DNA sequence: CTATTATATGGCATATATGCCATATTACAA
DNA sequence: TTGTAATATGGCATATATGCCATATAATAG
């Protein structure tokens, strides 16, 4: 059966779609950002593990929110995905 | 004497300017993002310390790159500034 | 100059992230 | 079903982030 998430993940591999998807999600959770990035690169946790040097088990935990990664860890993850990490502080609400 | 940084910091308090400044800085360092956000809110480290519950000394260390903060810490900082934390993974280079 | 505010630095105890292993669970294909 | 890949979970040692204090240095104002 094809789930909503399946479709979403597939679509996320399209850079255009991904960009727009994230644009309308300013509060999108960090976790989702990580998963999205990995999926968009068509990587499994194991593959990302090999490329980043971070254990698959730990990637899983991060993606499930059971870990609280440091900036360095996130950068290493980004690196493993051929990406760079960007963080922003966005004002909470428009006046 | 008025330095470049003085001017930059002053200008960063203008939301419009800040937005554009950051737009042309996709690789802008996390550290700079934190400082910019604080300055844009016209806060001192001490004030941010009071609002976020994070020690001024530690804010200084973070802003100087001598600490490697976790996601939670960054979120608490964002909160103290009335902002939300947003992270992105951006592809390293265009093909 | 002196005072005051802002930021930086060092140290240290304790909480927690990290890294790694084994294994369980889930998803998927033959 | 059975096999295989993908992801999740639990545990544990060790490295490191966090929190806090005191104080140093830098910047600013009077």
Short mmCIF file of C-alpha atoms (C1' of nucleotides) in Angstrom, two decimals:
data_model
loop_
_atom_site.label_atom_id
_atom_site.label_comp_id
_atom_site.label_asym_id
_atom_site.label_seq_id
_atom_site.Cartn_x
_atom_site.Cartn_y
_atom_site.Cartn_z
CA UNK A 1 0.00 0.00 0.00
CA UNK A 2 1.20 3.44 -0.80
CA UNK A 3 1.02 5.78 2.13
CA UNK A 4 1.03 9.52 2.28
CA UNK A 5 4.55 9.41 3.56
CA UNK A 6 5.66 7.27 0.68
CA UNK A 7 4.41 9.82 -1.74
CA UNK A 8 5.86 12.65 0.24
CA UNK A 9 9.23 11.01 0.40
CA UNK A 10 9.20 10.35 -3.29
CA UNK A 11 8.27 13.89 -4.08
CA UNK A 12 10.90 15.19 -1.76
CA UNK A 13 13.50 13.78 -4.10
CA UNK A 14 12.49 16.47 -6.49
CA UNK A 15 14.50 19.56 -5.50
CA UNK A 16 11.82 21.90 -6.72
CA UNK A 17 9.10 20.28 -4.72
CA UNK A 18 11.30 20.03 -1.69
CA UNK A 19 12.10 23.69 -1.78
CA UNK A 20 8.48 24.68 -1.86
CA UNK A 21 7.50 22.15 0.69
CA UNK A 22 9.98 23.56 3.13
CA UNK A 23 9.06 27.12 2.29
CA UNK A 24 5.55 26.65 3.54
CA UNK A 25 6.82 25.00 6.69
CA UNK A 26 8.75 27.67 8.54
CA UNK A 27 8.33 25.84 11.80
CA UNK A 28 9.16 22.54 10.28
CA UNK A 29 10.88 20.44 12.80
CA UNK A 30 14.55 19.87 12.71
CA UNK A 31 13.92 16.19 12.66
CA UNK A 32 11.88 16.39 9.53
CA UNK A 33 14.60 18.49 7.95
CA UNK A 34 17.12 15.77 8.55
CA UNK A 35 14.95 13.01 7.20
CA UNK A 36 13.98 15.10 4.21
CA UNK A 37 17.56 15.84 3.37
CA UNK A 38 18.53 12.21 3.55
CA UNK A 39 15.58 11.06 1.49
CA UNK A 40 16.18 13.77 -1.06
CA UNK A 41 19.63 12.33 -1.57
CA UNK A 42 18.17 8.87 -1.86
CA UNK A 43 20.21 7.55 1.01
CA UNK A 44 19.41 4.89 3.56
CA UNK A 45 20.42 5.35 7.15
CA UNK A 46 23.09 2.75 6.57
CA UNK A 47 24.50 4.56 3.57
CA UNK A 48 24.50 7.86 5.39
CA UNK A 49 26.13 6.07 8.27
CA UNK A 50 28.97 4.95 6.02
CA UNK A 51 29.44 8.37 4.51
CA UNK A 52 29.20 10.34 7.71
CA UNK A 53 30.87 7.93 10.06
CA UNK A 54 27.88 8.11 12.34
CA UNK A 55 26.36 4.86 13.42
CA UNK A 56 23.10 3.86 11.80
CA UNK A 57 21.53 3.29 15.16
CA UNK A 58 22.33 6.81 16.15
CA UNK A 59 20.97 8.30 12.96
CA UNK A 60 17.76 6.47 13.67
CA UNK A 61 17.63 7.88 17.14
CA UNK A 62 18.19 11.38 15.89
CA UNK A 63 15.50 10.99 13.29
CA UNK A 64 13.15 9.83 15.98
CA UNK A 65 13.90 12.66 18.28
CA UNK A 66 15.34 10.50 21.01
CA UNK A 67 18.66 12.29 20.77
CA UNK A 68 19.62 15.89 21.04
CA UNK A 69 22.46 16.30 18.56
CA UNK A 70 25.11 18.97 18.73
CA UNK A 71 25.93 21.38 15.99
CA UNK A 72 29.01 19.42 15.07
CA UNK A 73 27.05 16.24 14.69
CA UNK A 74 24.56 17.95 12.43
CA UNK A 75 27.38 19.34 10.35
CA UNK A 76 28.88 15.91 9.98
CA UNK A 77 25.52 14.59 8.90
CA UNK A 78 25.18 17.38 6.37
CA UNK A 79 28.64 16.64 5.08
CA UNK A 80 27.80 12.99 4.62
CA UNK A 81 24.87 14.06 2.51
CA UNK A 82 26.93 16.45 0.42
CA UNK A 83 25.14 19.33 2.00
CA UNK A 84 25.91 22.20 4.28
CA UNK A 85 24.07 22.97 7.45
CA UNK A 86 22.33 26.28 7.69
CA UNK A 87 20.61 27.58 10.75
CA UNK A 88 18.39 30.56 11.06
CA UNK A 89 16.60 32.38 13.81
CA UNK A 90 13.28 33.55 12.50
CA UNK A 91 11.06 35.98 14.39
CA UNK A 92 8.17 34.18 16.01
CA UNK A 93 5.23 36.06 14.57
CA UNK A 94 4.58 38.83 12.15
CA UNK A 95 3.42 42.01 13.83
CA UNK B 1 35.79 55.22 15.75
CA UNK B 2 33.03 53.57 13.86
CA UNK B 3 34.02 50.21 12.54
CA UNK B 4 32.54 48.13 9.81
CA UNK B 5 31.09 45.82 12.40
CA UNK B 6 29.43 48.68 14.19
CA UNK B 7 27.67 49.66 11.05
CA UNK B 8 26.80 46.10 10.23
CA UNK B 9 25.40 45.49 13.66
CA UNK B 10 23.35 48.64 13.49
CA UNK B 11 22.00 47.77 10.11
CA UNK B 12 21.20 44.26 11.23
CA UNK B 13 18.62 45.73 13.55
CA UNK B 14 16.64 46.55 10.47
CA UNK B 15 14.67 43.40 9.62
CA UNK B 16 14.68 44.18 5.94
CA UNK B 17 18.39 44.61 5.75
CA UNK B 18 18.99 41.57 7.85
CA UNK B 19 16.89 39.42 5.61
CA UNK B 20 18.80 40.43 2.54
CA UNK B 21 22.11 40.21 4.26
CA UNK B 22 21.44 36.64 5.22
CA UNK B 23 20.05 35.79 1.82
CA UNK B 24 23.35 36.50 0.16
CA UNK B 25 25.15 34.51 2.80
CA UNK B 26 23.99 30.92 2.32
CA UNK B 27 27.07 29.59 4.00
CA UNK B 28 26.87 32.03 6.82
CA UNK B 29 28.25 30.53 9.89
CA UNK B 30 26.04 29.40 12.67
CA UNK B 31 27.90 31.58 15.06
CA UNK B 32 27.23 34.66 13.01
CA UNK B 33 23.59 33.68 12.84
CA UNK B 34 23.35 33.65 16.58
CA UNK B 35 25.07 36.96 17.06
CA UNK B 36 23.04 38.54 14.30
CA UNK B 37 19.81 37.37 15.81
CA UNK B 38 20.71 38.74 19.20
CA UNK B 39 21.87 42.06 17.82
CA UNK B 40 18.80 42.35 15.66
CA UNK B 41 16.73 42.13 18.81
CA UNK B 42 18.90 44.71 20.46
CA UNK B 43 19.85 42.41 23.28
CA UNK B 44 23.03 42.18 25.27
CA UNK B 45 24.41 38.81 26.25
CA UNK B 46 23.29 39.55 29.77
CA UNK B 47 19.76 40.33 28.71
CA UNK B 48 19.58 37.24 26.58
CA UNK B 49 20.99 35.35 29.49
CA UNK B 50 18.14 36.50 31.69
CA UNK B 51 15.51 35.69 29.11
CA UNK B 52 16.87 32.33 28.09
CA UNK B 53 18.18 31.14 31.41
CA UNK B 54 21.55 30.50 29.83
CA UNK B 55 24.54 31.98 31.55
CA UNK B 56 26.10 35.02 29.96
CA UNK B 57 29.49 33.38 30.05
CA UNK B 58 28.15 30.48 28.07
CA UNK B 59 26.50 32.68 25.51
CA UNK B 60 29.83 34.35 25.00
CA UNK B 61 31.53 31.02 24.51
CA UNK B 62 28.96 29.95 21.98
CA UNK B 63 29.31 33.18 20.09
CA UNK B 64 33.03 32.68 20.02
CA UNK B 65 32.83 29.15 18.78
CA UNK B 66 34.43 27.64 21.84
CA UNK B 67 31.34 25.60 22.55
CA UNK B 68 29.44 23.14 20.49
CA UNK B 69 25.82 23.67 21.47
CA UNK B 70 23.09 21.11 21.14
CA UNK B 71 19.87 21.60 19.30
CA UNK B 72 18.00 22.09 22.53
CA UNK B 73 20.32 24.82 23.64
CA UNK B 74 19.92 26.62 20.35
CA UNK B 75 16.19 26.37 20.66
CA UNK B 76 16.29 27.83 24.13
CA UNK B 77 18.39 30.67 22.81
CA UNK B 78 15.95 31.26 19.99
CA UNK B 79 13.12 31.25 22.47
CA UNK B 80 14.85 33.83 24.61
CA UNK B 81 15.05 36.04 21.57
CA UNK B 82 11.43 35.56 20.67
CA UNK B 83 12.46 33.57 17.66
CA UNK B 84 12.23 30.05 16.42
CA UNK B 85 15.13 27.97 15.29
CA UNK B 86 15.15 26.76 11.75
CA UNK B 87 17.70 24.45 10.30
CA UNK B 88 18.20 23.53 6.71
CA UNK B 89 20.41 21.21 4.76
CA UNK B 90 21.34 22.92 1.53
CA UNK B 91 23.07 21.09 -1.32
CA UNK B 92 26.72 21.97 -1.47
CA UNK B 93 26.98 23.22 -5.02
CA UNK B 94 24.80 23.61 -8.01
CA UNK B 95 25.61 21.10 -10.73
"C1'" DC C 1 41.33 59.57 34.53
"C1'" DT C 2 37.05 56.65 36.97
"C1'" DA C 3 32.82 54.06 36.77
"C1'" DT C 4 29.97 51.19 34.49
"C1'" DT C 5 28.49 48.06 31.16
"C1'" DA C 6 29.53 44.41 28.00
"C1'" DT C 7 32.01 40.57 26.72
"C1'" DA C 8 35.53 37.02 27.39
"C1'" DT C 9 38.10 33.43 29.94
"C1'" DG C 10 39.19 29.75 33.18
"C1'" DG C 11 37.85 26.17 36.16
"C1'" DC C 12 35.07 22.49 37.78
"C1'" DA C 13 31.14 19.21 39.05
"C1'" DT C 14 27.51 16.92 36.93
"C1'" DA C 15 24.38 15.83 33.32
"C1'" DT C 16 24.21 14.16 28.91
"C1'" DA C 17 25.80 13.35 24.05
"C1'" DT C 18 28.54 10.26 21.53
"C1'" DG C 19 30.08 5.90 19.82
"C1'" DC C 20 29.52 1.23 19.58
"C1'" DC C 21 27.44 -3.25 20.01
"C1'" DA C 22 23.76 -6.54 19.79
"C1'" DT C 23 19.30 -7.36 18.57
"C1'" DA C 24 14.44 -6.34 17.74
"C1'" DT C 25 11.09 -4.71 14.66
"C1'" DT C 26 9.34 -3.36 10.35
"C1'" DA C 27 9.07 -3.24 5.42
"C1'" DC C 28 9.62 -5.37 1.19
"C1'" DA C 29 10.56 -8.84 -2.32
"C1'" DA C 30 10.80 -13.66 -4.06
"C1'" DT D 1 5.69 -18.41 3.81
"C1'" DT D 2 11.15 -17.23 3.87
"C1'" DG D 3 14.90 -14.20 3.17
"C1'" DT D 4 16.80 -9.62 3.08
"C1'" DA D 5 17.10 -4.77 3.64
"C1'" DA D 6 15.86 -0.87 6.46
"C1'" DT D 7 14.92 1.06 10.62
"C1'" DA D 8 14.36 1.02 15.66
"C1'" DT D 9 15.64 -0.07 20.47
"C1'" DG D 10 18.37 -1.05 24.57
"C1'" DG D 11 22.52 -0.88 27.03
"C1'" DC D 12 26.86 0.90 28.41
"C1'" DA D 13 31.61 3.21 28.66
"C1'" DT D 14 33.65 7.46 27.77
"C1'" DA D 15 33.92 11.96 25.92
"C1'" DT D 16 31.96 16.26 26.20
"C1'" DA D 17 28.17 19.70 26.87
"C1'" DT D 18 25.98 22.15 30.41
"C1'" DG D 19 25.59 25.13 34.33
"C1'" DC D 20 27.67 27.97 37.44
"C1'" DC D 21 31.12 30.77 39.63
"C1'" DA D 22 34.75 34.10 39.82
"C1'" DT D 23 37.31 37.19 37.40
"C1'" DA D 24 39.66 39.25 33.48
"C1'" DT D 25 39.45 42.14 29.61
"C1'" DA D 26 37.21 45.43 26.48
"C1'" DA D 27 34.23 49.00 25.41
"C1'" DT D 28 31.66 53.09 26.69
"C1'" DA D 29 30.22 57.04 29.36
"C1'" DG D 30 30.99 60.66 32.71
#
